[in-house]
PDB file of C-alpha atoms in Angstrom:
ATOM      1  CA  UNK A 545     -33.954   1.818  -3.749  1.00 85.00           C
ATOM      2  CA  UNK A 546     -35.807  -1.466  -2.258  1.00 90.00           C
ATOM      3  CA  UNK A 547     -39.258  -1.764  -2.858  1.00 93.00           C
ATOM      4  CA  UNK A 548     -41.747  -2.535  -0.263  1.00 95.00           C
ATOM      5  CA  UNK A 549     -45.608  -4.182   0.092  1.00 94.00           C
ATOM      6  CA  UNK A 550     -47.697  -2.121   1.733  1.00 95.00           C
ATOM      7  CA  UNK A 551     -51.228  -3.349   3.324  1.00 94.00           C
ATOM      8  CA  UNK A 552     -53.812  -1.893   4.942  1.00 93.00           C
ATOM      9  CA  UNK A 553     -57.167  -2.369   6.783  1.00 94.00           C
ATOM     10  CA  UNK A 554     -60.000   0.194   6.694  1.00 93.00           C
ATOM     11  CA  UNK A 555     -63.399   0.775   8.194  1.00 93.00           C
ATOM     12  CA  UNK A 556     -65.830   0.826   6.106  1.00 91.00           C
ATOM     13  CA  UNK A 557     -66.331   4.578   6.247  1.00 92.00           C
ATOM     14  CA  UNK A 558     -63.222   4.942   5.265  1.00 90.00           C
ATOM     15  CA  UNK A 559     -63.200   2.613   2.078  1.00 88.00           C
ATOM     16  CA  UNK A 560     -66.534   4.018   1.019  1.00 88.00           C
ATOM     17  CA  UNK A 561     -64.964   7.555   0.951  1.00 87.00           C
ATOM     18  CA  UNK A 562     -61.828   6.160  -0.890  1.00 85.00           C
ATOM     19  CA  UNK A 563     -64.093   4.246  -3.496  1.00 84.00           C
ATOM     20  CA  UNK A 564     -66.610   7.876  -3.998  1.00 86.00           C
ATOM     21  CA  UNK A 565     -62.599   9.863  -4.294  1.00 82.00           C
ATOM     22  CA  UNK A 566     -60.719   7.198  -6.033  1.00 78.00           C
ATOM     23  CA  UNK A 567     -58.719   9.896  -8.377  1.00 79.00           C
ATOM     24  CA  UNK A 568     -57.991  12.079  -5.136  1.00 85.00           C
ATOM     25  CA  UNK A 569     -57.159   8.838  -3.296  1.00 83.00           C
ATOM     26  CA  UNK A 570     -53.809   7.886  -5.618  1.00 84.00           C
ATOM     27  CA  UNK A 571     -52.433  11.429  -5.097  1.00 89.00           C
ATOM     28  CA  UNK A 572     -52.938  11.608  -1.485  1.00 88.00           C
ATOM     29  CA  UNK A 573     -50.741   8.400  -1.320  1.00 90.00           C
ATOM     30  CA  UNK A 574     -48.081   9.754  -3.550  1.00 93.00           C
ATOM     31  CA  UNK A 575     -48.211  12.867  -1.087  1.00 95.00           C
ATOM     32  CA  UNK A 576     -47.660  10.460   1.782  1.00 94.00           C
ATOM     33  CA  UNK A 577     -45.061   8.755   0.796  1.00 96.00           C
ATOM     34  CA  UNK A 578     -43.274  11.294  -0.626  1.00 97.00           C
ATOM     35  CA  UNK A 579     -43.250  13.459   2.162  1.00 97.00           C
ATOM     36  CA  UNK A 580     -41.244  10.144   3.974  1.00 97.00           C
ATOM     37  CA  UNK A 581     -38.722  10.450   0.804  1.00 96.00           C
ATOM     38  CA  UNK A 582     -40.214   7.461  -0.403  1.00 97.00           C
ATOM     39  CA  UNK A 583     -42.017   6.632  -4.329  1.00 96.00           C
ATOM     40  CA  UNK A 584     -45.699   5.151  -4.905  1.00 95.00           C
ATOM     41  CA  UNK A 585     -45.338   2.969  -7.505  1.00 94.00           C
ATOM     42  CA  UNK A 586     -48.603   1.445  -7.726  1.00 90.00           C
ATOM     43  CA  UNK A 587     -51.893   1.275  -5.126  1.00 88.00           C
ATOM     44  CA  UNK A 588     -54.761  -0.893  -5.618  1.00 84.00           C
ATOM     45  CA  UNK A 589     -57.762  -1.702  -3.644  1.00 81.00           C
ATOM     46  CA  UNK A 590     -58.414  -5.314  -2.900  1.00 78.00           C
ATOM     47  CA  UNK A 591     -61.423  -7.216  -4.465  1.00 74.00           C
ATOM     48  CA  UNK A 592     -61.858  -9.272  -1.382  1.00 73.00           C
ATOM     49  CA  UNK A 593     -62.584  -6.604   0.749  1.00 74.00           C
ATOM     50  CA  UNK A 594     -61.786  -3.463  -0.900  1.00 79.00           C
ATOM     51  CA  UNK A 595     -58.561  -2.490   1.626  1.00 88.00           C
ATOM     52  CA  UNK A 596     -55.705  -0.941   0.090  1.00 88.00           C
ATOM     53  CA  UNK A 597     -52.570  -3.138  -0.545  1.00 90.00           C
ATOM     54  CA  UNK A 598     -49.461  -1.310  -2.562  1.00 92.00           C
ATOM     55  CA  UNK A 599     -46.111  -1.312  -3.832  1.00 94.00           C
ATOM     56  CA  UNK A 600     -43.711   1.367  -2.456  1.00 95.00           C
ATOM     57  CA  UNK A 601     -40.405   2.300  -2.678  1.00 95.00           C
ATOM     58  CA  UNK A 602     -38.001   4.092   0.102  1.00 96.00           C
ATOM     59  CA  UNK A 603     -34.700   4.370   0.855  1.00 94.00           C
ATOM     60  CA  UNK A 604     -34.454   2.045   3.763  1.00 95.00           C
ATOM     61  CA  UNK A 605     -36.537   0.055   6.335  1.00 95.00           C
ATOM     62  CA  UNK A 606     -36.560   3.288   8.936  1.00 97.00           C
ATOM     63  CA  UNK A 607     -38.808   5.534   6.421  1.00 97.00           C
ATOM     64  CA  UNK A 608     -40.839   2.456   4.951  1.00 97.00           C
ATOM     65  CA  UNK A 609     -41.831   1.434   8.821  1.00 97.00           C
ATOM     66  CA  UNK A 610     -42.451   5.418   9.653  1.00 97.00           C
ATOM     67  CA  UNK A 611     -44.473   6.121   7.081  1.00 97.00           C
ATOM     68  CA  UNK A 612     -46.645   2.732   7.777  1.00 97.00           C
ATOM     69  CA  UNK A 613     -46.660   4.097  11.439  1.00 97.00           C
ATOM     70  CA  UNK A 614     -48.116   7.523  10.077  1.00 96.00           C
ATOM     71  CA  UNK A 615     -50.380   6.433   7.887  1.00 94.00           C
ATOM     72  CA  UNK A 616     -51.858   3.814  10.700  1.00 95.00           C
ATOM     73  CA  UNK A 617     -52.610   6.996  12.696  1.00 95.00           C
ATOM     74  CA  UNK A 618     -54.945   8.374   9.928  1.00 93.00           C
ATOM     75  CA  UNK A 619     -58.700   8.445  10.336  1.00 92.00           C
ATOM     76  CA  UNK A 620     -60.402   5.131   8.991  1.00 94.00           C
ATOM     77  CA  UNK A 621     -57.266   3.474   9.141  1.00 95.00           C
ATOM     78  CA  UNK A 622     -57.476   0.066  11.139  1.00 95.00           C
ATOM     79  CA  UNK A 623     -53.841  -1.592  10.566  1.00 95.00           C
ATOM     80  CA  UNK A 624     -51.104  -0.500   8.246  1.00 95.00           C
ATOM     81  CA  UNK A 625     -48.342  -3.174   7.721  1.00 96.00           C
ATOM     82  CA  UNK A 626     -45.161  -2.781   5.142  1.00 97.00           C
ATOM     83  CA  UNK A 627     -42.348  -5.233   4.347  1.00 95.00           C
ATOM     84  CA  UNK A 628     -39.178  -5.173   2.495  1.00 94.00           C
ATOM     85  CA  UNK A 629     -39.136  -7.447  -0.674  1.00 91.00           C
ATOM     86  CA  UNK A 630     -36.716  -9.307  -1.433  1.00 83.00           C
ATOM     87  CA  UNK A 631     -34.502  -8.323  -4.098  1.00 79.00           C
ATOM     88  CA  UNK A 632     -32.728 -10.261  -7.283  1.00 75.00           C
ATOM     89  CA  UNK A 633     -29.356 -10.838  -5.523  1.00 84.00           C
ATOM     90  CA  UNK A 634     -31.500 -11.856  -2.141  1.00 79.00           C
ATOM     91  CA  UNK A 635     -33.292 -14.548  -4.057  1.00 77.00           C
ATOM     92  CA  UNK A 636     -30.279 -16.084  -5.703  1.00 81.00           C
ATOM     93  CA  UNK A 637     -28.609 -16.212  -2.554  1.00 86.00           C
ATOM     94  CA  UNK A 638     -31.975 -17.879  -0.766  1.00 84.00           C
ATOM     95  CA  UNK A 639     -31.824 -20.173  -4.105  1.00 82.00           C
ATOM     96  CA  UNK A 640     -28.144 -21.235  -3.569  1.00 86.00           C
ATOM     97  CA  UNK A 641     -28.887 -21.761  -0.089  1.00 89.00           C
ATOM     98  CA  UNK A 642     -31.519 -24.057  -0.764  1.00 89.00           C
ATOM     99  CA  UNK A 643     -30.080 -26.076  -3.281  1.00 83.00           C
ATOM    100  CA  UNK A 644     -27.020 -27.066  -1.087  1.00 86.00           C
ATOM    101  CA  UNK A 645     -29.003 -27.397   1.851  1.00 86.00           C
ATOM    102  CA  UNK A 646     -31.109 -30.361  -0.615  1.00 82.00           C
ATOM    103  CA  UNK A 647     -27.788 -31.790  -1.615  1.00 82.00           C
ATOM    104  CA  UNK A 648     -26.525 -32.074   1.595  1.00 82.00           C
ATOM    105  CA  UNK A 649     -29.758 -33.416   2.776  1.00 82.00           C
ATOM    106  CA  UNK A 650     -29.850 -36.394   0.170  1.00 81.00           C
ATOM    107  CA  UNK A 651     -26.403 -37.223   0.299  1.00 83.00           C
ATOM    108  CA  UNK A 652     -27.923 -38.151   4.034  1.00 77.00           C
ATOM    109  CA  UNK A 653     -30.015 -40.520   3.319  1.00 75.00           C
TER     110      UNK A 653
END
């Protein structure tokens, strides 16, 4: 199952609530993600602003985006974004394309 990077922006009131209930926050996030067929790998609050960022696993993009849309409707959530992380075979394919393209470009110099 693919891994996803999740980021949100919270109101100051929501951020303060999470900081005062941090152990409960992890459990609520796990349950929320599981309700959409996913798994919470790890969630953090950023040092810069205290907004959540996390790594999740979902079966597919549809379930991941559905969860993100749902989470974005929660009280105090100002924005919710999720993106699929590239898998190893995809990264290897990109690496190959870059090298082939670079070689072709250098051959035309």
